[in-house]
Every structure is written in C-alpha cells, then in structure tokens.
C-alpha cells in the first residue's frame, strides 16, 4: 500500500515534468527554427500555425487533466459502513479504492497519473485527456523530427530511419558529433512516441468499454451489464453537446451522469 501511495505522488509529478519539458522545447527550439523561413506569409507562417495547434492540443490536455482531478467521484462512504446501508448501493457500480480510501460510483479504475479515481463524474474528461495527450505527444514528436532533420541533416524518408536514429545518435554523441541538447531532443522523440501510442491505445480501450456500457472494474469482476444501444451509452458519458466538450475543456456538457449528480 505504501508503494501505491508513493506512486500516486510520483506519477503526477512525472507527467507535469514531461509537460514542462515539452513546453520548453517547443518554445525555445522548435518554434524559433520555424521562424527562419523568409518566404512564408506573416499570417500563415509555420511558426504561428504550429504554435496555435500545439496550444490548442496542450490546453485541452491540461484542461481535462485538471477537470479529472477537480471532478472526483463522490465518496459513497455509507456503502461500506454497515451491511444495511451497503444494500442501498448497487454492487456492480460501486467499488472501494484502497489508494483513495473511498467508495466511488461506477468505478472504472484508479489513475496514478492524475492521482484520482475515474468514475461517472470524470470519465468524459479522462477520455479527452488521453486523446489530447496522445495528439500533443505525437505532434511534438513530428515537430522534433523536423527539427532534428534540419539540424543534423538527416533524412527520414526511409521507414527504418526513425528506428535507427537512437543507436546512431548515441555513438555520434560519444564521438562529439552530436550535441547534448540534440541528444536530449532525440531521447524525447522516443518518449513522446511511447506516451502517444500508450494514451491512444488507452483512449480506444475506454471508448470501447463506454460503447458497451461497461467499466474496467466490471470487466475484471466479470459483472454482466444490461444491454443498451451504444448511442445511449455514449450519450450518458459525453452528453448531447459532445462537440462543445470536445473543443473546449469543460465538465457539464449535458451528460446524463452530470444530470444525475445535480438531482
């Protein structure tokens, strides 16, 4: 339990450090390298378009990250106090989290990177957090590849060029041909790639469970759920005004779960 509580502190700090490093690299390396194109129009310069797109992706990722933490699932402490009160809470949709030390409604899992449980109140923000984190990381990787290609005069036309970049760069780094800052960007390329793929896979997995009307906790316990149309399951999490919540990080967008919390 001590290891889990320690991970609950280290993982959010790790995510924030990666976010800070990404912002610094974008601001002081990638964007200045794109301003060197004199033929580009000021309004549609690569630096301006790149900065606007990265700001949009990162703002949605960090905004939904904050909302996941802010909109924590309600603590249904009455469910574990006595056996009589426990009968008021449906067992398939509640679970006692040992890390948070509380009972949550429609518990899905405990996310160590947010240090919070994922349930009915913050599921939509968690899915969007995974989506925009994946897009921001993969986009940063593309911008980093363009930067390394220009600085080191490396062509990535061959499919295996990215896979052989790390071992080649390590040997050149110890020989003095690659600077420390360039080597750090190369290492970040692989880290962005790994985080982007992991978040994309997790986002697709969560969307599949939402379409089925299930949670990860129910799948692990083998709990059968009542069959419902996938549109209704999707609307219960994302609400009717799902497009607004997709573009702007916000909590209440007319979802069924938020309406149930207000009653």
PDB file of N, CA and C in Angstrom, residues 92-93 106-109 118-120 123 127 205-230 232-234 236-237:
ATOM      1  N   UNK A  92     -22.471  -3.804  -8.505  1.00  0.00           N
ATOM      2  CA  UNK A  92     -21.731  -3.732  -9.769  1.00  0.00           C
ATOM      3  C   UNK A  92     -21.202  -2.339 -10.107  1.00  0.00           C
ATOM      4  N   UNK A  93     -21.810  -1.303  -9.591  1.00  0.00           N
ATOM      5  CA  UNK A  93     -21.414   0.050  -9.987  1.00  0.00           C
ATOM      6  C   UNK A  93     -20.632   0.778  -8.910  1.00  0.00           C
ATOM      7  N   UNK A 106     -19.849   3.869 -10.111  1.00  0.00           N
ATOM      8  CA  UNK A 106     -19.389   3.451 -11.439  1.00  0.00           C
ATOM      9  C   UNK A 106     -17.876   3.566 -11.546  1.00  0.00           C
ATOM     10  N   UNK A 107     -17.214   2.938 -10.600  1.00  0.00           N
ATOM     11  CA  UNK A 107     -15.750   2.963 -10.560  1.00  0.00           C
ATOM     12  C   UNK A 107     -15.189   2.243 -11.778  1.00  0.00           C
ATOM     13  N   UNK A 108     -14.268   2.913 -12.472  1.00  0.00           N
ATOM     14  CA  UNK A 108     -13.605   2.292 -13.618  1.00  0.00           C
ATOM     15  C   UNK A 108     -12.214   1.796 -13.235  1.00  0.00           C
ATOM     16  N   UNK A 109     -11.368   2.694 -12.774  1.00  0.00           N
ATOM     17  CA  UNK A 109     -10.036   2.330 -12.321  1.00  0.00           C
ATOM     18  C   UNK A 109      -9.440   3.522 -11.570  1.00  0.00           C
ATOM     19  N   UNK A 118     -11.262   7.193 -11.408  1.00  0.00           N
ATOM     20  CA  UNK A 118     -12.034   7.522 -12.598  1.00  0.00           C
ATOM     21  C   UNK A 118     -13.390   6.848 -12.461  1.00  0.00           C
ATOM     22  N   UNK A 119     -14.441   7.688 -12.479  1.00  0.00           N
ATOM     23  CA  UNK A 119     -15.788   7.174 -12.315  1.00  0.00           C
ATOM     24  C   UNK A 119     -16.772   7.924 -13.187  1.00  0.00           C
ATOM     25  N   UNK A 120     -18.006   7.988 -12.725  1.00  0.00           N
ATOM     26  CA  UNK A 120     -19.073   8.576 -13.542  1.00  0.00           C
ATOM     27  C   UNK A 120     -18.894  10.079 -13.740  1.00  0.00           C
ATOM     28  N   UNK A 123     -15.298  10.595 -16.183  1.00  0.00           N
ATOM     29  CA  UNK A 123     -14.925   9.677 -17.249  1.00  0.00           C
ATOM     30  C   UNK A 123     -14.737  10.411 -18.570  1.00  0.00           C
ATOM     31  N   UNK A 127     -11.216  10.514 -20.801  1.00  0.00           N
ATOM     32  CA  UNK A 127     -11.069  10.060 -22.192  1.00  0.00           C
ATOM     33  C   UNK A 127     -10.482  11.171 -23.055  1.00  0.00           C
ATOM     34  N   UNK A 205      -9.446   1.878 -25.888  1.00  0.00           N
ATOM     35  CA  UNK A 205      -9.980   0.852 -24.987  1.00  0.00           C
ATOM     36  C   UNK A 205     -11.130   1.400 -24.146  1.00  0.00           C
ATOM     37  N   UNK A 206     -10.970   2.624 -23.632  1.00  0.00           N
ATOM     38  CA  UNK A 206     -12.032   3.229 -22.831  1.00  0.00           C
ATOM     39  C   UNK A 206     -13.275   3.502 -23.671  1.00  0.00           C
ATOM     40  N   UNK A 207     -13.086   3.950 -24.909  1.00  0.00           N
ATOM     41  CA  UNK A 207     -14.232   4.201 -25.780  1.00  0.00           C
ATOM     42  C   UNK A 207     -14.984   2.912 -26.081  1.00  0.00           C
ATOM     43  N   UNK A 208     -14.263   1.826 -26.251  1.00  0.00           N
ATOM     44  CA  UNK A 208     -14.909   0.542 -26.495  1.00  0.00           C
ATOM     45  C   UNK A 208     -15.745   0.107 -25.298  1.00  0.00           C
ATOM     46  N   UNK A 209     -15.214   0.305 -24.087  1.00  0.00           N
ATOM     47  CA  UNK A 209     -15.970  -0.040 -22.891  1.00  0.00           C
ATOM     48  C   UNK A 209     -17.196   0.859 -22.735  1.00  0.00           C
ATOM     49  N   UNK A 210     -17.050   2.144 -23.084  1.00  0.00           N
ATOM     50  CA  UNK A 210     -18.189   3.058 -22.988  1.00  0.00           C
ATOM     51  C   UNK A 210     -19.287   2.645 -23.957  1.00  0.00           C
ATOM     52  N   UNK A 211     -18.919   2.262 -25.156  1.00  0.00           N
ATOM     53  CA  UNK A 211     -19.914   1.822 -26.138  1.00  0.00           C
ATOM     54  C   UNK A 211     -20.653   0.578 -25.657  1.00  0.00           C
ATOM     55  N   UNK A 212     -19.965  -0.259 -24.912  1.00  0.00           N
ATOM     56  CA  UNK A 212     -20.586  -1.465 -24.356  1.00  0.00           C
ATOM     57  C   UNK A 212     -21.342  -1.191 -23.069  1.00  0.00           C
ATOM     58  N   UNK A 213     -21.182  -0.009 -22.493  1.00  0.00           N
ATOM     59  CA  UNK A 213     -21.820   0.299 -21.225  1.00  0.00           C
ATOM     60  C   UNK A 213     -21.158  -0.362 -20.047  1.00  0.00           C
ATOM     61  N   UNK A 214     -19.849  -0.612 -20.142  1.00  0.00           N
ATOM     62  CA  UNK A 214     -19.105  -1.300 -19.084  1.00  0.00           C
ATOM     63  C   UNK A 214     -18.022  -0.396 -18.519  1.00  0.00           C
ATOM     64  N   UNK A 215     -17.496  -0.818 -17.391  1.00  0.00           N
ATOM     65  CA  UNK A 215     -16.313  -0.211 -16.797  1.00  0.00           C
ATOM     66  C   UNK A 215     -15.230  -1.273 -16.681  1.00  0.00           C
ATOM     67  N   UNK A 216     -13.996  -0.834 -16.503  1.00  0.00           N
ATOM     68  CA  UNK A 216     -12.897  -1.801 -16.359  1.00  0.00           C
ATOM     69  C   UNK A 216     -13.074  -2.659 -15.114  1.00  0.00           C
ATOM     70  N   UNK A 217     -13.618  -2.066 -14.071  1.00  0.00           N
ATOM     71  CA  UNK A 217     -13.855  -2.827 -12.844  1.00  0.00           C
ATOM     72  C   UNK A 217     -14.876  -3.939 -13.081  1.00  0.00           C
ATOM     73  N   UNK A 218     -15.929  -3.637 -13.834  1.00  0.00           N
ATOM     74  CA  UNK A 218     -16.931  -4.662 -14.142  1.00  0.00           C
ATOM     75  C   UNK A 218     -16.359  -5.760 -15.024  1.00  0.00           C
ATOM     76  N   UNK A 219     -15.468  -5.396 -15.935  1.00  0.00           N
ATOM     77  CA  UNK A 219     -14.846  -6.404 -16.793  1.00  0.00           C
ATOM     78  C   UNK A 219     -13.945  -7.319 -15.982  1.00  0.00           C
ATOM     79  N   UNK A 220     -13.174  -6.744 -15.052  1.00  0.00           N
ATOM     80  CA  UNK A 220     -12.287  -7.568 -14.218  1.00  0.00           C
ATOM     81  C   UNK A 220     -13.083  -8.510 -13.318  1.00  0.00           C
ATOM     82  N   UNK A 221     -14.203  -8.030 -12.803  1.00  0.00           N
ATOM     83  CA  UNK A 221     -15.016  -8.852 -11.909  1.00  0.00           C
ATOM     84  C   UNK A 221     -15.974  -9.773 -12.662  1.00  0.00           C
ATOM     85  N   UNK A 222     -16.050  -9.642 -13.978  1.00  0.00           N
ATOM     86  CA  UNK A 222     -16.956 -10.482 -14.744  1.00  0.00           C
ATOM     87  C   UNK A 222     -18.419 -10.167 -14.508  1.00  0.00           C
ATOM     88  N   UNK A 223     -18.733  -8.889 -14.233  1.00  0.00           N
ATOM     89  CA  UNK A 223     -20.106  -8.478 -13.962  1.00  0.00           C
ATOM     90  C   UNK A 223     -20.831  -8.255 -15.286  1.00  0.00           C
ATOM     91  N   UNK A 224     -21.982  -8.864 -15.435  1.00  0.00           N
ATOM     92  CA  UNK A 224     -22.782  -8.689 -16.646  1.00  0.00           C
ATOM     93  C   UNK A 224     -23.559  -7.381 -16.555  1.00  0.00           C
ATOM     94  N   UNK A 225     -23.624  -6.662 -17.638  1.00  0.00           N
ATOM     95  CA  UNK A 225     -24.340  -5.391 -17.692  1.00  0.00           C
ATOM     96  C   UNK A 225     -25.547  -5.534 -18.607  1.00  0.00           C
ATOM     97  N   UNK A 226     -26.538  -4.684 -18.344  1.00  0.00           N
ATOM     98  CA  UNK A 226     -27.752  -4.707 -19.150  1.00  0.00           C
ATOM     99  C   UNK A 226     -27.469  -4.137 -20.536  1.00  0.00           C
ATOM    100  N   UNK A 227     -27.877  -4.872 -21.558  1.00  0.00           N
ATOM    101  CA  UNK A 227     -27.630  -4.458 -22.936  1.00  0.00           C
ATOM    102  C   UNK A 227     -28.450  -3.222 -23.274  1.00  0.00           C
ATOM    103  N   UNK A 228     -27.777  -2.198 -23.783  1.00  0.00           N
ATOM    104  CA  UNK A 228     -28.425  -0.965 -24.197  1.00  0.00           C
ATOM    105  C   UNK A 228     -27.838  -0.527 -25.540  1.00  0.00           C
ATOM    106  N   UNK A 229     -28.543   0.319 -26.283  1.00  0.00           N
ATOM    107  CA  UNK A 229     -27.979   0.831 -27.537  1.00  0.00           C
ATOM    108  C   UNK A 229     -26.691   1.603 -27.283  1.00  0.00           C
ATOM    109  N   UNK A 230     -25.733   1.458 -28.180  1.00  0.00           N
ATOM    110  CA  UNK A 230     -24.432   2.090 -27.975  1.00  0.00           C
ATOM    111  C   UNK A 230     -24.540   3.615 -27.992  1.00  0.00           C
ATOM    112  N   UNK A 232     -26.899   5.374 -26.639  1.00  0.00           N
ATOM    113  CA  UNK A 232     -27.318   5.796 -25.308  1.00  0.00           C
ATOM    114  C   UNK A 232     -26.157   5.714 -24.325  1.00  0.00           C
ATOM    115  N   UNK A 233     -25.344   4.669 -24.462  1.00  0.00           N
ATOM    116  CA  UNK A 233     -24.164   4.558 -23.599  1.00  0.00           C
ATOM    117  C   UNK A 233     -23.190   5.701 -23.854  1.00  0.00           C
ATOM    118  N   UNK A 234     -23.030   6.060 -25.115  1.00  0.00           N
ATOM    119  CA  UNK A 234     -22.118   7.145 -25.452  1.00  0.00           C
ATOM    120  C   UNK A 234     -22.652   8.488 -24.964  1.00  0.00           C
ATOM    121  N   UNK A 236     -24.584   8.957 -22.423  1.00  0.00           N
ATOM    122  CA  UNK A 236     -24.545   9.002 -20.960  1.00  0.00           C
ATOM    123  C   UNK A 236     -23.236   9.574 -20.452  1.00  0.00           C
ATOM    124  N   UNK A 237     -22.155   9.361 -21.190  1.00  0.00           N
ATOM    125  CA  UNK A 237     -20.842   9.849 -20.769  1.00  0.00           C
ATOM    126  C   UNK A 237     -20.527  11.214 -21.367  1.00  0.00           C
TER     127      UNK A 237
END
